[in-house]
PDB file of C-alpha atoms in Angstrom:
ATOM      1  CA  UNK K   1       0.000   0.000   0.000  1.00 49.00           C
ATOM      2  CA  UNK K   2       1.247   3.422  -0.951  1.00 62.00           C
ATOM      3  CA  UNK K   3       1.511   5.880   1.952  1.00 74.00           C
ATOM      4  CA  UNK K   4       1.840   9.622   1.411  1.00 77.00           C
ATOM      5  CA  UNK K   5       4.435  10.709   3.885  1.00 80.00           C
ATOM      6  CA  UNK K   6       5.131  14.409   4.534  1.00 80.00           C
ATOM      7  CA  UNK K   7       8.648  14.027   3.168  1.00 82.00           C
ATOM      8  CA  UNK K   8       7.345  12.476  -0.067  1.00 77.00           C
ATOM      9  CA  UNK K   9       4.787  15.266  -0.511  1.00 83.00           C
ATOM     10  CA  UNK K  10       7.356  17.991   0.159  1.00 86.00           C
ATOM     11  CA  UNK K  11       9.825  16.284  -2.195  1.00 83.00           C
ATOM     12  CA  UNK K  12       7.273  16.190  -5.012  1.00 81.00           C
ATOM     13  CA  UNK K  13       6.324  19.824  -4.325  1.00 83.00           C
ATOM     14  CA  UNK K  14       9.988  20.877  -4.437  1.00 86.00           C
ATOM     15  CA  UNK K  15      10.492  18.960  -7.684  1.00 82.00           C
ATOM     16  CA  UNK K  16       7.435  20.618  -9.257  1.00 80.00           C
ATOM     17  CA  UNK K  17       8.611  24.052  -8.117  1.00 79.00           C
ATOM     18  CA  UNK K  18      12.087  23.399  -9.507  1.00 79.00           C
ATOM     19  CA  UNK K  19      10.602  22.222 -12.831  1.00 78.00           C
ATOM     20  CA  UNK K  20       8.407  25.340 -13.016  1.00 73.00           C
ATOM     21  CA  UNK K  21      11.407  27.608 -12.394  1.00 74.00           C
ATOM     22  CA  UNK K  22      13.518  25.844 -15.036  1.00 78.00           C
ATOM     23  CA  UNK K  23      10.699  25.938 -17.601  1.00 75.00           C
ATOM     24  CA  UNK K  24      10.088  29.650 -16.988  1.00 68.00           C
ATOM     25  CA  UNK K  25      13.791  30.527 -17.137  1.00 72.00           C
ATOM     26  CA  UNK K  26      14.173  28.645 -20.434  1.00 75.00           C
ATOM     27  CA  UNK K  27      11.044  30.092 -22.065  1.00 75.00           C
ATOM     28  CA  UNK K  28      11.212  32.474 -25.008  1.00 73.00           C
ATOM     29  CA  UNK K  29       9.961  35.386 -22.898  1.00 76.00           C
ATOM     30  CA  UNK K  30      12.680  34.879 -20.265  1.00 79.00           C
ATOM     31  CA  UNK K  31      15.173  36.637 -22.532  1.00 83.00           C
ATOM     32  CA  UNK K  32      12.985  39.745 -22.781  1.00 87.00           C
ATOM     33  CA  UNK K  33      13.861  42.456 -20.242  1.00 90.00           C
ATOM     34  CA  UNK K  34      11.509  42.976 -17.335  1.00 91.00           C
ATOM     35  CA  UNK K  35      11.159  42.416 -13.594  1.00 92.00           C
ATOM     36  CA  UNK K  36      12.591  39.037 -12.523  1.00 87.00           C
ATOM     37  CA  UNK K  37       9.357  38.084 -10.777  1.00 89.00           C
ATOM     38  CA  UNK K  38       7.430  38.475 -14.048  1.00 88.00           C
ATOM     39  CA  UNK K  39       9.189  35.313 -15.278  1.00 85.00           C
ATOM     40  CA  UNK K  40       7.151  33.271 -12.815  1.00 84.00           C
ATOM     41  CA  UNK K  41       3.873  35.018 -12.042  1.00 88.00           C
ATOM     42  CA  UNK K  42       1.461  37.631 -13.271  1.00 90.00           C
ATOM     43  CA  UNK K  43       0.328  38.469  -9.730  1.00 94.00           C
ATOM     44  CA  UNK K  44       2.196  41.797  -9.677  1.00 94.00           C
ATOM     45  CA  UNK K  45       0.510  42.844 -12.917  1.00 94.00           C
ATOM     46  CA  UNK K  46      -2.888  41.672 -11.642  1.00 94.00           C
ATOM     47  CA  UNK K  47      -2.356  43.606  -8.412  1.00 95.00           C
ATOM     48  CA  UNK K  48      -1.555  46.750 -10.397  1.00 94.00           C
ATOM     49  CA  UNK K  49      -4.651  46.177 -12.515  1.00 92.00           C
ATOM     50  CA  UNK K  50      -6.807  45.633  -9.440  1.00 94.00           C
ATOM     51  CA  UNK K  51      -5.612  48.992  -8.112  1.00 93.00           C
ATOM     52  CA  UNK K  52      -6.272  50.732 -11.466  1.00 92.00           C
ATOM     53  CA  UNK K  53      -2.550  51.307 -11.899  1.00 93.00           C
ATOM     54  CA  UNK K  54      -1.724  48.908 -14.754  1.00 93.00           C
ATOM     55  CA  UNK K  55      -0.937  51.512 -17.421  1.00 93.00           C
ATOM     56  CA  UNK K  56       1.225  53.595 -15.091  1.00 95.00           C
ATOM     57  CA  UNK K  57       3.051  50.455 -13.927  1.00 95.00           C
ATOM     58  CA  UNK K  58       3.746  49.317 -17.498  1.00 95.00           C
ATOM     59  CA  UNK K  59       4.829  52.831 -18.472  1.00 96.00           C
ATOM     60  CA  UNK K  60       7.337  52.841 -15.595  1.00 96.00           C
ATOM     61  CA  UNK K  61       8.628  49.444 -16.720  1.00 96.00           C
ATOM     62  CA  UNK K  62       9.160  50.824 -20.222  1.00 95.00           C
ATOM     63  CA  UNK K  63      11.101  53.759 -18.780  1.00 95.00           C
ATOM     64  CA  UNK K  64      13.324  51.329 -16.899  1.00 95.00           C
ATOM     65  CA  UNK K  65      13.707  48.460 -19.419  1.00 93.00           C
ATOM     66  CA  UNK K  66      13.081  50.012 -22.845  1.00 92.00           C
ATOM     67  CA  UNK K  67      10.567  49.580 -25.699  1.00 91.00           C
ATOM     68  CA  UNK K  68      10.011  45.826 -25.145  1.00 90.00           C
ATOM     69  CA  UNK K  69       9.139  44.633 -21.626  1.00 92.00           C
ATOM     70  CA  UNK K  70       8.011  41.296 -20.192  1.00 90.00           C
ATOM     71  CA  UNK K  71       5.154  42.094 -17.789  1.00 92.00           C
ATOM     72  CA  UNK K  72       4.031  38.517 -17.027  1.00 89.00           C
ATOM     73  CA  UNK K  73       5.234  35.005 -17.892  1.00 86.00           C
ATOM     74  CA  UNK K  74       3.343  35.017 -21.194  1.00 83.00           C
ATOM     75  CA  UNK K  75       2.718  38.729 -21.708  1.00 87.00           C
ATOM     76  CA  UNK K  76       4.973  41.286 -23.350  1.00 89.00           C
ATOM     77  CA  UNK K  77       4.395  45.017 -23.836  1.00 92.00           C
ATOM     78  CA  UNK K  78       5.754  46.923 -26.847  1.00 90.00           C
ATOM     79  CA  UNK K  79       6.034  50.664 -27.416  1.00 90.00           C
ATOM     80  CA  UNK K  80       7.833  50.787 -30.734  1.00 85.00           C
ATOM     81  CA  UNK K  81       5.825  51.922 -33.758  1.00 85.00           C
ATOM     82  CA  UNK K  82       7.233  49.056 -35.837  1.00 81.00           C
ATOM     83  CA  UNK K  83       6.014  46.455 -33.313  1.00 80.00           C
ATOM     84  CA  UNK K  84       2.591  48.053 -33.042  1.00 77.00           C
ATOM     85  CA  UNK K  85       2.211  48.028 -36.828  1.00 75.00           C
ATOM     86  CA  UNK K  86       3.391  44.418 -37.013  1.00 72.00           C
ATOM     87  CA  UNK K  87       1.041  43.178 -34.285  1.00 72.00           C
ATOM     88  CA  UNK K  88      -2.048  45.351 -34.735  1.00 69.00           C
ATOM     89  CA  UNK K  89      -1.677  46.694 -38.269  1.00 66.00           C
ATOM     90  CA  UNK K  90      -4.546  46.347 -40.696  1.00 61.00           C
ATOM     91  CA  UNK K  91      -2.068  45.596 -43.460  1.00 61.00           C
ATOM     92  CA  UNK K  92      -1.838  42.037 -42.240  1.00 58.00           C
ATOM     93  CA  UNK K  93       0.353  40.962 -39.371  1.00 60.00           C
ATOM     94  CA  UNK K  94      -0.235  37.263 -39.861  1.00 65.00           C
ATOM     95  CA  UNK K  95      -1.166  36.780 -36.195  1.00 72.00           C
ATOM     96  CA  UNK K  96      -4.467  35.422 -34.934  1.00 78.00           C
ATOM     97  CA  UNK K  97      -5.954  36.998 -31.825  1.00 82.00           C
ATOM     98  CA  UNK K  98      -5.851  35.240 -28.456  1.00 81.00           C
ATOM     99  CA  UNK K  99      -8.803  34.030 -26.387  1.00 84.00           C
ATOM    100  CA  UNK K 100      -8.632  37.355 -24.525  1.00 85.00           C
ATOM    101  CA  UNK K 101     -10.833  38.776 -27.289  1.00 88.00           C
ATOM    102  CA  UNK K 102     -13.654  36.394 -26.306  1.00 89.00           C
ATOM    103  CA  UNK K 103     -14.439  39.007 -23.656  1.00 90.00           C
ATOM    104  CA  UNK K 104     -15.642  41.329 -26.410  1.00 91.00           C
ATOM    105  CA  UNK K 105     -18.302  39.082 -27.899  1.00 91.00           C
ATOM    106  CA  UNK K 106     -21.766  40.607 -27.907  1.00 91.00           C
ATOM    107  CA  UNK K 107     -24.412  38.189 -26.608  1.00 91.00           C
ATOM    108  CA  UNK K 108     -22.141  35.294 -27.538  1.00 89.00           C
ATOM    109  CA  UNK K 109     -21.650  36.497 -31.120  1.00 90.00           C
ATOM    110  CA  UNK K 110     -18.337  37.517 -32.615  1.00 89.00           C
ATOM    111  CA  UNK K 111     -17.881  41.105 -33.719  1.00 88.00           C
ATOM    112  CA  UNK K 112     -15.205  42.440 -36.051  1.00 85.00           C
ATOM    113  CA  UNK K 113     -13.132  43.199 -32.970  1.00 85.00           C
ATOM    114  CA  UNK K 114     -13.635  39.814 -31.289  1.00 88.00           C
ATOM    115  CA  UNK K 115     -13.028  37.627 -34.352  1.00 88.00           C
ATOM    116  CA  UNK K 116     -10.015  35.478 -33.494  1.00 86.00           C
ATOM    117  CA  UNK K 117      -8.954  33.907 -36.785  1.00 87.00           C
ATOM    118  CA  UNK K 118      -7.326  36.317 -39.196  1.00 83.00           C
ATOM    119  CA  UNK K 119      -8.976  34.747 -42.260  1.00 84.00           C
ATOM    120  CA  UNK K 120     -12.481  35.082 -40.778  1.00 87.00           C
ATOM    121  CA  UNK K 121     -11.747  38.688 -39.872  1.00 83.00           C
ATOM    122  CA  UNK K 122     -10.604  39.405 -43.441  1.00 83.00           C
ATOM    123  CA  UNK K 123     -13.848  37.954 -44.894  1.00 88.00           C
ATOM    124  CA  UNK K 124     -15.983  40.120 -42.607  1.00 85.00           C
ATOM    125  CA  UNK K 125     -13.896  43.159 -43.312  1.00 83.00           C
ATOM    126  CA  UNK K 126     -14.358  42.765 -47.064  1.00 85.00           C
ATOM    127  CA  UNK K 127     -18.137  42.713 -46.563  1.00 86.00           C
ATOM    128  CA  UNK K 128     -18.387  45.891 -44.484  1.00 84.00           C
ATOM    129  CA  UNK K 129     -15.047  47.642 -44.928  1.00 80.00           C
ATOM    130  CA  UNK K 130     -16.319  50.297 -47.327  1.00 80.00           C
ATOM    131  CA  UNK K 131     -18.548  51.775 -44.603  1.00 78.00           C
ATOM    132  CA  UNK K 132     -15.454  52.508 -42.521  1.00 76.00           C
ATOM    133  CA  UNK K 133     -13.277  53.757 -45.351  1.00 79.00           C
ATOM    134  CA  UNK K 134     -11.761  57.172 -44.700  1.00 79.00           C
ATOM    135  CA  UNK K 135     -13.628  58.656 -47.674  1.00 79.00           C
ATOM    136  CA  UNK K 136     -16.999  57.667 -46.158  1.00 75.00           C
ATOM    137  CA  UNK K 137     -16.149  58.593 -42.576  1.00 71.00           C
ATOM    138  CA  UNK K 138     -14.916  62.040 -43.599  1.00 76.00           C
ATOM    139  CA  UNK K 139     -18.247  62.972 -45.211  1.00 77.00           C
ATOM    140  CA  UNK K 140     -20.014  65.864 -43.515  1.00 77.00           C
ATOM    141  CA  UNK K 141     -22.833  64.000 -41.727  1.00 78.00           C
ATOM    142  CA  UNK K 142     -20.789  61.215 -40.091  1.00 75.00           C
ATOM    143  CA  UNK K 143     -17.978  63.612 -39.247  1.00 79.00           C
ATOM    144  CA  UNK K 144     -20.383  66.011 -37.518  1.00 84.00           C
ATOM    145  CA  UNK K 145     -21.765  63.146 -35.407  1.00 84.00           C
ATOM    146  CA  UNK K 146     -18.281  61.984 -34.473  1.00 86.00           C
ATOM    147  CA  UNK K 147     -17.214  65.505 -33.499  1.00 89.00           C
ATOM    148  CA  UNK K 148     -20.357  66.064 -31.426  1.00 90.00           C
ATOM    149  CA  UNK K 149     -20.049  62.794 -29.511  1.00 88.00           C
ATOM    150  CA  UNK K 150     -16.320  63.141 -28.933  1.00 89.00           C
ATOM    151  CA  UNK K 151     -16.766  66.718 -27.666  1.00 90.00           C
ATOM    152  CA  UNK K 152     -19.456  65.572 -25.226  1.00 87.00           C
ATOM    153  CA  UNK K 153     -17.262  62.709 -24.043  1.00 85.00           C
ATOM    154  CA  UNK K 154     -14.211  64.941 -23.569  1.00 86.00           C
ATOM    155  CA  UNK K 155     -16.297  67.425 -21.590  1.00 86.00           C
ATOM    156  CA  UNK K 156     -17.598  64.576 -19.433  1.00 83.00           C
ATOM    157  CA  UNK K 157     -14.015  63.408 -18.788  1.00 82.00           C
ATOM    158  CA  UNK K 158     -12.907  66.911 -17.803  1.00 83.00           C
ATOM    159  CA  UNK K 159     -15.832  67.344 -15.399  1.00 83.00           C
ATOM    160  CA  UNK K 160     -15.423  63.909 -13.795  1.00 81.00           C
ATOM    161  CA  UNK K 161     -14.272  64.460 -10.185  1.00 78.00           C
ATOM    162  CA  UNK K 162     -12.635  61.039  -9.702  1.00 77.00           C
ATOM    163  CA  UNK K 163     -10.767  60.924 -13.057  1.00 70.00           C
ATOM    164  CA  UNK K 164     -12.930  58.071 -14.332  1.00 74.00           C
ATOM    165  CA  UNK K 165     -15.513  58.073 -17.072  1.00 73.00           C
ATOM    166  CA  UNK K 166     -18.389  55.720 -17.840  1.00 73.00           C
ATOM    167  CA  UNK K 167     -18.034  55.157 -21.578  1.00 71.00           C
ATOM    168  CA  UNK K 168     -21.541  53.674 -21.768  1.00 71.00           C
ATOM    169  CA  UNK K 169     -23.173  56.786 -20.312  1.00 62.00           C
ATOM    170  CA  UNK K 170     -26.091  57.847 -22.462  1.00 55.00           C
TER     171      UNK K 170
END
């Protein structure tokens, strides 16, 4: 009969911890500059997010480490224009989106923004892309609506006493 002794349990736990450390230190993101603790956990980043300080925290990391920073074991932040164009550019980065974008589904349906697979996104974009073309957006009527709504929103932000703004405010 197999008995779980405290020394066996602690030995297995130590082995698992050691394996986790080795795996994290050998990962592709381990070579990217950033806080040492971000190799192993995203708790610091989650804490900053919980305290509404994520963007300031990441900005400070960029000041310290440069334009590419590891902020969690599997999360990297970029500030270079070239990286932003490569990752988010409409010209075709070649990258599919992660499951993070599932948060932006509307009633369980995918939107242009929440479509994960690049090919599916391209098909949708071809169907409705002309409506968002610069030539259509810059017409007088849509432009007036955009200016009016953005002015109202900016005024709301300025008047907000706690530096927050409800973007869904009617």
